[in-house]
């Protein structure tokens, strides 16, 4: 599966050390009008968002890092300890990491689905940041570092690795200030920030991959779709074909509210 490993990874190398600045009016590039002052990050909501998009699925429930995925002779990918890495990033650094795949030392965050995270709203970024700042520091001295063969490291550096596009934002992407409140707009936002790493950046699947186009959602009743998102059981009442969707649903998507699940279903049905 092209992106099965990335789905299990769901990497989110997020961190921050400075406190929130005093709220000020902000404006988007290319706009003249001032926007409302940003709302401070909420660590409780940040945990919910981080769970949905996969941060603590890869870095562990206590964010202390985990070994994720390896191919013998090619690479070994390790999600680092966020309770340590957060000290290296300020707020602007988090934004650059999420939106542009820019780490503090310039290396490509291999395995991190920037193509998905680029759509997170400003408020969601602040919420995730608040969550990261609120969790206790955890020591994990046995955690290894990621390793790449010379060939793979070169491919990552020059952008020729098959997954390189996954770790680059779309030119001109403009994330929202806050997630939409309801309806199809909310459903689309949830799909673009939660589903693309497995089901394709256009939600139509990756060529040659087992994860289907999300047109498959139309085959689900509202009740069965909710069950899928809560328990991982498919329309037939069984585990998903590879077990990946079932596992992701039980860990990540169960954090979604009933309203969010309904909005996601409505959007996928509308496509």
mmCIF file of C-alpha atoms in Angstrom:
data_model
loop_
_atom_site.group_PDB
_atom_site.id
_atom_site.type_symbol
_atom_site.label_atom_id
_atom_site.label_comp_id
_atom_site.label_asym_id
_atom_site.label_seq_id
_atom_site.Cartn_x
_atom_site.Cartn_y
_atom_site.Cartn_z
ATOM 1 C CA UNK A 1 0.000 0.000 0.000
ATOM 2 C CA UNK A 2 1.491 3.321 -1.057
ATOM 3 C CA UNK A 3 0.437 5.243 2.006
ATOM 4 C CA UNK A 4 -0.493 2.581 4.535
ATOM 5 C CA UNK A 5 2.660 3.247 6.488
ATOM 6 C CA UNK A 6 2.104 6.987 6.405
ATOM 7 C CA UNK A 7 -1.367 6.493 7.782
ATOM 8 C CA UNK A 8 -0.015 4.511 10.699
ATOM 9 C CA UNK A 9 2.654 7.144 11.093
ATOM 10 C CA UNK A 10 0.437 10.217 10.729
ATOM 11 C CA UNK A 11 3.575 12.095 11.700
ATOM 12 C CA UNK A 12 3.281 15.416 13.405
ATOM 13 C CA UNK A 13 6.638 16.787 14.515
ATOM 14 C CA UNK A 14 4.996 19.674 16.319
ATOM 15 C CA UNK A 15 6.478 21.630 19.199
ATOM 16 C CA UNK A 16 6.737 25.044 20.806
ATOM 17 C CA UNK A 17 8.379 26.709 23.805
ATOM 18 C CA UNK A 18 7.234 30.338 23.934
ATOM 19 C CA UNK A 19 3.985 31.459 25.485
ATOM 20 C CA UNK A 20 1.115 32.806 23.390
ATOM 21 C CA UNK A 21 1.688 36.461 22.445
ATOM 22 C CA UNK A 22 -0.859 39.025 23.417
ATOM 23 C CA UNK A 23 -3.753 38.870 20.929
ATOM 24 C CA UNK A 24 -3.628 41.456 18.176
ATOM 25 C CA UNK A 25 -5.680 42.085 15.092
ATOM 26 C CA UNK A 26 -4.279 40.222 12.103
ATOM 27 C CA UNK A 27 -4.688 40.395 8.360
ATOM 28 C CA UNK A 28 -4.121 37.862 5.635
ATOM 29 C CA UNK A 29 -1.563 38.530 2.907
ATOM 30 C CA UNK A 30 -3.174 40.399 0.070
ATOM 31 C CA UNK A 31 -6.032 41.741 2.182
ATOM 32 C CA UNK A 32 -6.387 45.214 3.584
ATOM 33 C CA UNK A 33 -8.935 44.616 6.311
ATOM 34 C CA UNK A 34 -7.953 43.676 9.842
ATOM 35 C CA UNK A 35 -9.227 40.357 11.148
ATOM 36 C CA UNK A 36 -10.453 39.601 14.664
ATOM 37 C CA UNK A 37 -7.789 38.947 17.277
ATOM 38 C CA UNK A 38 -6.939 35.221 17.444
ATOM 39 C CA UNK A 39 -8.387 33.072 20.193
ATOM 40 C CA UNK A 40 -5.820 31.508 22.484
ATOM 41 C CA UNK A 41 -5.118 27.814 22.022
ATOM 42 C CA UNK A 42 -7.201 25.317 23.995
ATOM 43 C CA UNK A 43 -5.210 22.259 25.152
ATOM 44 C CA UNK A 44 -8.335 20.107 25.522
ATOM 45 C CA UNK A 45 -9.436 20.835 21.974
ATOM 46 C CA UNK A 46 -5.820 20.499 20.908
ATOM 47 C CA UNK A 47 -5.719 16.923 22.178
ATOM 48 C CA UNK A 48 -8.897 16.146 20.256
ATOM 49 C CA UNK A 49 -7.516 17.626 17.032
ATOM 50 C CA UNK A 50 -4.110 15.995 17.539
ATOM 51 C CA UNK A 51 -5.846 12.644 17.952
ATOM 52 C CA UNK A 52 -7.945 13.093 14.811
ATOM 53 C CA UNK A 53 -5.001 14.027 12.600
ATOM 54 C CA UNK A 54 -2.681 11.399 14.053
ATOM 55 C CA UNK A 55 -0.096 13.223 16.184
ATOM 56 C CA UNK A 56 -0.386 10.993 19.232
ATOM 57 C CA UNK A 57 -0.976 7.941 17.077
ATOM 58 C CA UNK A 58 2.674 8.064 16.024
ATOM 59 C CA UNK A 59 4.399 9.793 18.882
ATOM 60 C CA UNK A 60 2.526 7.733 21.465
ATOM 61 C CA UNK A 61 -0.227 8.587 23.895
ATOM 62 C CA UNK A 62 2.277 10.372 26.149
ATOM 63 C CA UNK A 63 4.044 11.972 23.141
ATOM 64 C CA UNK A 64 7.368 10.377 24.154
ATOM 65 C CA UNK A 65 8.009 8.971 20.676
ATOM 66 C CA UNK A 66 7.894 5.533 19.065
ATOM 67 C CA UNK A 67 9.628 3.499 16.364
ATOM 68 C CA UNK A 68 7.278 3.444 13.408
ATOM 69 C CA UNK A 69 8.368 1.848 10.200
ATOM 70 C CA UNK A 70 11.496 0.336 8.686
ATOM 71 C CA UNK A 71 12.720 -1.184 5.436
ATOM 72 C CA UNK A 72 15.870 -3.226 5.879
ATOM 73 C CA UNK A 73 18.872 -1.539 4.372
ATOM 74 C CA UNK A 74 16.872 1.542 3.415
ATOM 75 C CA UNK A 75 15.600 3.373 6.485
ATOM 76 C CA UNK A 76 14.234 3.168 9.994
ATOM 77 C CA UNK A 77 11.697 5.833 10.860
ATOM 78 C CA UNK A 78 11.238 6.973 14.442
ATOM 79 C CA UNK A 79 8.708 9.498 15.718
ATOM 80 C CA UNK A 80 10.678 11.674 18.146
ATOM 81 C CA UNK A 81 9.850 12.608 21.714
ATOM 82 C CA UNK A 82 7.653 15.681 21.406
ATOM 83 C CA UNK A 83 8.098 16.595 25.054
ATOM 84 C CA UNK A 84 11.755 17.225 24.199
ATOM 85 C CA UNK A 85 11.445 18.551 20.644
ATOM 86 C CA UNK A 86 8.875 21.178 21.660
ATOM 87 C CA UNK A 87 11.658 23.141 23.329
ATOM 88 C CA UNK A 88 13.253 23.762 19.932
ATOM 89 C CA UNK A 89 10.327 25.529 18.242
ATOM 90 C CA UNK A 90 8.533 28.802 18.770
ATOM 91 C CA UNK A 91 5.042 29.519 17.425
ATOM 92 C CA UNK A 92 6.299 30.583 14.010
ATOM 93 C CA UNK A 93 8.362 27.416 13.833
ATOM 94 C CA UNK A 94 5.271 25.276 14.376
ATOM 95 C CA UNK A 95 3.481 27.081 11.571
ATOM 96 C CA UNK A 96 6.411 26.582 9.210
ATOM 97 C CA UNK A 97 6.642 22.918 10.106
ATOM 98 C CA UNK A 98 2.948 22.196 9.623
ATOM 99 C CA UNK A 99 2.241 24.383 6.640
ATOM 100 C CA UNK A 100 5.516 24.149 4.746
ATOM 101 C CA UNK A 101 7.378 21.090 6.048
ATOM 102 C CA UNK A 102 10.236 23.295 7.255
ATOM 103 C CA UNK A 103 12.083 21.986 10.290
ATOM 104 C CA UNK A 104 14.327 24.176 12.426
ATOM 105 C CA UNK A 105 17.494 22.716 10.860
ATOM 106 C CA UNK A 106 16.172 22.484 7.314
ATOM 107 C CA UNK A 107 15.770 18.719 6.964
ATOM 108 C CA UNK A 108 12.677 17.267 5.293
ATOM 109 C CA UNK A 109 10.265 15.805 7.891
ATOM 110 C CA UNK A 110 10.128 12.397 6.237
ATOM 111 C CA UNK A 111 6.797 10.656 6.827
ATOM 112 C CA UNK A 112 4.955 13.773 7.943
ATOM 113 C CA UNK A 113 1.912 14.367 5.708
ATOM 114 C CA UNK A 114 2.363 18.079 5.101
ATOM 115 C CA UNK A 115 -0.005 17.834 2.144
ATOM 116 C CA UNK A 116 -2.718 17.129 4.719
ATOM 117 C CA UNK A 117 -1.557 19.289 7.619
ATOM 118 C CA UNK A 118 -1.300 22.358 5.371
ATOM 119 C CA UNK A 119 -5.102 22.618 5.559
ATOM 120 C CA UNK A 120 -5.277 22.882 9.356
ATOM 121 C CA UNK A 121 -6.744 26.187 10.438
ATOM 122 C CA UNK A 122 -4.814 28.754 12.430
ATOM 123 C CA UNK A 123 -6.985 27.966 15.448
ATOM 124 C CA UNK A 124 -6.297 24.244 15.187
ATOM 125 C CA UNK A 125 -2.565 24.929 15.063
ATOM 126 C CA UNK A 126 -2.833 27.053 18.210
ATOM 127 C CA UNK A 127 -4.908 24.348 19.916
ATOM 128 C CA UNK A 128 -2.390 21.623 19.092
ATOM 129 C CA UNK A 129 0.388 23.896 20.334
ATOM 130 C CA UNK A 130 -1.458 24.477 23.610
ATOM 131 C CA UNK A 131 -1.891 20.721 24.039
ATOM 132 C CA UNK A 132 1.812 20.121 23.447
ATOM 133 C CA UNK A 133 2.762 22.743 26.004
ATOM 134 C CA UNK A 134 0.412 21.292 28.585
ATOM 135 C CA UNK A 135 1.614 17.675 28.608
ATOM 136 C CA UNK A 136 4.232 16.556 31.139
ATOM 137 C CA UNK A 137 7.789 15.985 30.000
ATOM 138 C CA UNK A 138 8.526 12.272 29.593
ATOM 139 C CA UNK A 139 11.982 10.727 29.377
ATOM 140 C CA UNK A 140 12.485 8.030 26.742
ATOM 141 C CA UNK A 141 16.230 7.298 26.811
ATOM 142 C CA UNK A 142 15.948 4.112 24.752
ATOM 143 C CA UNK A 143 14.323 5.846 21.780
ATOM 144 C CA UNK A 144 16.450 5.589 18.668
ATOM 145 C CA UNK A 145 16.867 8.235 15.985
ATOM 146 C CA UNK A 146 15.646 7.832 12.426
ATOM 147 C CA UNK A 147 18.191 6.340 10.040
ATOM 148 C CA UNK A 148 18.372 6.547 6.236
ATOM 149 C CA UNK A 149 20.713 4.904 3.766
ATOM 150 C CA UNK A 150 22.831 7.247 1.668
ATOM 151 C CA UNK A 151 20.581 6.622 -1.337
ATOM 152 C CA UNK A 152 17.339 7.321 0.512
ATOM 153 C CA UNK A 153 18.833 10.350 2.260
ATOM 154 C CA UNK A 154 19.838 11.795 -1.125
ATOM 155 C CA UNK A 155 16.364 11.178 -2.556
ATOM 156 C CA UNK A 156 14.807 12.968 0.404
ATOM 157 C CA UNK A 157 17.193 15.914 0.094
ATOM 158 C CA UNK A 158 16.710 16.405 -3.648
ATOM 159 C CA UNK A 159 12.979 15.703 -3.608
ATOM 160 C CA UNK A 160 12.992 12.594 -5.785
ATOM 161 C CA UNK A 161 11.785 10.101 -3.186
ATOM 162 C CA UNK A 162 8.369 8.626 -4.109
ATOM 163 C CA UNK A 163 6.827 10.218 -1.001
ATOM 164 C CA UNK A 164 8.378 13.652 -1.514
ATOM 165 C CA UNK A 165 5.132 15.249 -2.690
ATOM 166 C CA UNK A 166 3.448 14.146 0.530
ATOM 167 C CA UNK A 167 5.825 16.341 2.497
ATOM 168 C CA UNK A 168 5.355 19.507 0.421
ATOM 169 C CA UNK A 169 2.472 21.996 0.571
ATOM 170 C CA UNK A 170 0.499 23.101 -2.458
ATOM 171 C CA UNK A 171 1.699 26.427 -3.883
ATOM 172 C CA UNK A 172 -0.490 29.252 -2.677
ATOM 173 C CA UNK A 173 -2.404 27.178 -0.148
ATOM 174 C CA UNK A 174 -4.427 29.464 2.127
ATOM 175 C CA UNK A 175 -5.561 27.751 5.344
ATOM 176 C CA UNK A 176 -8.584 29.155 7.173
ATOM 177 C CA UNK A 177 -8.416 31.190 10.357
ATOM 178 C CA UNK A 178 -10.714 28.671 12.064
ATOM 179 C CA UNK A 179 -12.432 25.453 10.994
ATOM 180 C CA UNK A 180 -15.866 25.945 9.417
ATOM 181 C CA UNK A 181 -18.696 25.753 11.916
ATOM 182 C CA UNK A 182 -20.985 23.269 10.153
ATOM 183 C CA UNK A 183 -22.324 21.830 6.919
ATOM 184 C CA UNK A 184 -20.477 20.795 3.784
ATOM 185 C CA UNK A 185 -17.672 23.270 4.459
ATOM 186 C CA UNK A 186 -16.938 21.574 7.788
ATOM 187 C CA UNK A 187 -17.164 18.147 6.166
ATOM 188 C CA UNK A 188 -14.675 19.111 3.472
ATOM 189 C CA UNK A 189 -12.298 20.563 6.054
ATOM 190 C CA UNK A 190 -12.423 17.361 8.092
ATOM 191 C CA UNK A 191 -11.817 15.248 4.993
ATOM 192 C CA UNK A 192 -8.871 17.333 3.843
ATOM 193 C CA UNK A 193 -7.248 17.338 7.295
ATOM 194 C CA UNK A 194 -7.954 13.711 8.196
ATOM 195 C CA UNK A 195 -8.331 11.414 5.191
ATOM 196 C CA UNK A 196 -5.955 12.426 2.415
ATOM 197 C CA UNK A 197 -2.819 10.622 3.601
ATOM 198 C CA UNK A 198 -4.487 7.260 2.860
ATOM 199 C CA UNK A 199 -7.254 8.015 0.382
ATOM 200 C CA UNK A 200 -5.369 10.439 -1.846
ATOM 201 C CA UNK A 201 -4.939 14.178 -1.701
ATOM 202 C CA UNK A 202 -8.012 14.534 -3.915
ATOM 203 C CA UNK A 203 -9.767 11.783 -1.881
ATOM 204 C CA UNK A 204 -9.955 9.578 -4.981
ATOM 205 C CA UNK A 205 -7.301 7.128 -3.833
ATOM 206 C CA UNK A 206 -3.670 6.612 -4.829
ATOM 207 C CA UNK A 207 -3.010 4.550 -7.939
ATOM 208 C CA UNK A 208 -2.116 0.987 -7.044
ATOM 209 C CA UNK A 209 -3.025 1.413 -3.382
ATOM 210 C CA UNK A 210 -5.533 -0.633 -1.400
ATOM 211 C CA UNK A 211 -7.183 2.375 0.239
ATOM 212 C CA UNK A 212 -10.193 3.162 -1.965
ATOM 213 C CA UNK A 213 -11.583 6.386 -3.310
ATOM 214 C CA UNK A 214 -13.865 7.898 -0.706
ATOM 215 C CA UNK A 215 -16.737 7.605 -3.131
ATOM 216 C CA UNK A 216 -17.161 4.365 -1.181
ATOM 217 C CA UNK A 217 -18.738 6.424 1.608
ATOM 218 C CA UNK A 218 -21.909 6.667 -0.492
ATOM 219 C CA UNK A 219 -22.460 2.956 0.077
ATOM 220 C CA UNK A 220 -22.805 3.539 3.809
ATOM 221 C CA UNK A 221 -25.965 4.532 5.599
ATOM 222 C CA UNK A 222 -25.557 7.363 8.080
ATOM 223 C CA UNK A 223 -25.804 4.829 10.897
ATOM 224 C CA UNK A 224 -23.182 2.501 9.440
ATOM 225 C CA UNK A 225 -20.841 5.372 8.643
ATOM 226 C CA UNK A 226 -21.030 6.539 12.249
ATOM 227 C CA UNK A 227 -20.326 2.983 13.411
ATOM 228 C CA UNK A 228 -17.310 2.830 11.090
ATOM 229 C CA UNK A 229 -15.879 6.042 12.491
ATOM 230 C CA UNK A 230 -16.503 5.010 16.084
ATOM 231 C CA UNK A 231 -15.615 1.309 16.042
ATOM 232 C CA UNK A 232 -13.825 0.589 12.767
ATOM 233 C CA UNK A 233 -16.474 -1.884 11.604
ATOM 234 C CA UNK A 234 -17.356 -1.647 7.918
ATOM 235 C CA UNK A 235 -20.832 -1.677 6.377
ATOM 236 C CA UNK A 236 -20.748 -5.490 6.505
ATOM 237 C CA UNK A 237 -20.019 -5.382 10.221
ATOM 238 C CA UNK A 238 -16.455 -6.660 9.756
ATOM 239 C CA UNK A 239 -12.944 -5.276 10.026
ATOM 240 C CA UNK A 240 -11.656 -3.339 7.026
ATOM 241 C CA UNK A 241 -9.831 -5.327 4.318
ATOM 242 C CA UNK A 242 -6.324 -4.561 5.566
ATOM 243 C CA UNK A 243 -7.299 -3.637 9.114
ATOM 244 C CA UNK A 244 -5.834 -0.169 8.638
ATOM 245 C CA UNK A 245 -9.075 1.795 8.483
ATOM 246 C CA UNK A 246 -10.442 -0.138 11.445
ATOM 247 C CA UNK A 247 -7.388 0.692 13.534
ATOM 248 C CA UNK A 248 -7.264 4.335 12.488
ATOM 249 C CA UNK A 249 -10.970 4.792 13.226
ATOM 250 C CA UNK A 250 -10.697 3.303 16.695
ATOM 251 C CA UNK A 251 -7.660 5.391 17.590
ATOM 252 C CA UNK A 252 -8.163 8.655 15.709
ATOM 253 C CA UNK A 253 -11.654 9.154 14.383
ATOM 254 C CA UNK A 254 -13.536 8.180 17.508
ATOM 255 C CA UNK A 255 -12.475 11.615 18.778
ATOM 256 C CA UNK A 256 -14.867 13.263 16.301
ATOM 257 C CA UNK A 257 -18.216 14.566 17.483
ATOM 258 C CA UNK A 258 -21.536 13.328 16.104
ATOM 259 C CA UNK A 259 -21.912 16.639 14.272
ATOM 260 C CA UNK A 260 -18.484 16.296 12.675
ATOM 261 C CA UNK A 261 -19.145 12.741 11.530
ATOM 262 C CA UNK A 262 -22.480 13.811 10.024
ATOM 263 C CA UNK A 263 -20.805 16.745 8.244
ATOM 264 C CA UNK A 264 -18.062 14.504 6.867
ATOM 265 C CA UNK A 265 -20.603 11.997 5.601
ATOM 266 C CA UNK A 266 -22.670 14.739 3.951
ATOM 267 C CA UNK A 267 -19.599 16.137 2.191
ATOM 268 C CA UNK A 268 -18.414 12.742 0.942
ATOM 269 C CA UNK A 269 -21.928 11.987 -0.314
ATOM 270 C CA UNK A 270 -21.992 15.314 -2.174
ATOM 271 C CA UNK A 271 -18.860 14.633 -4.229
#
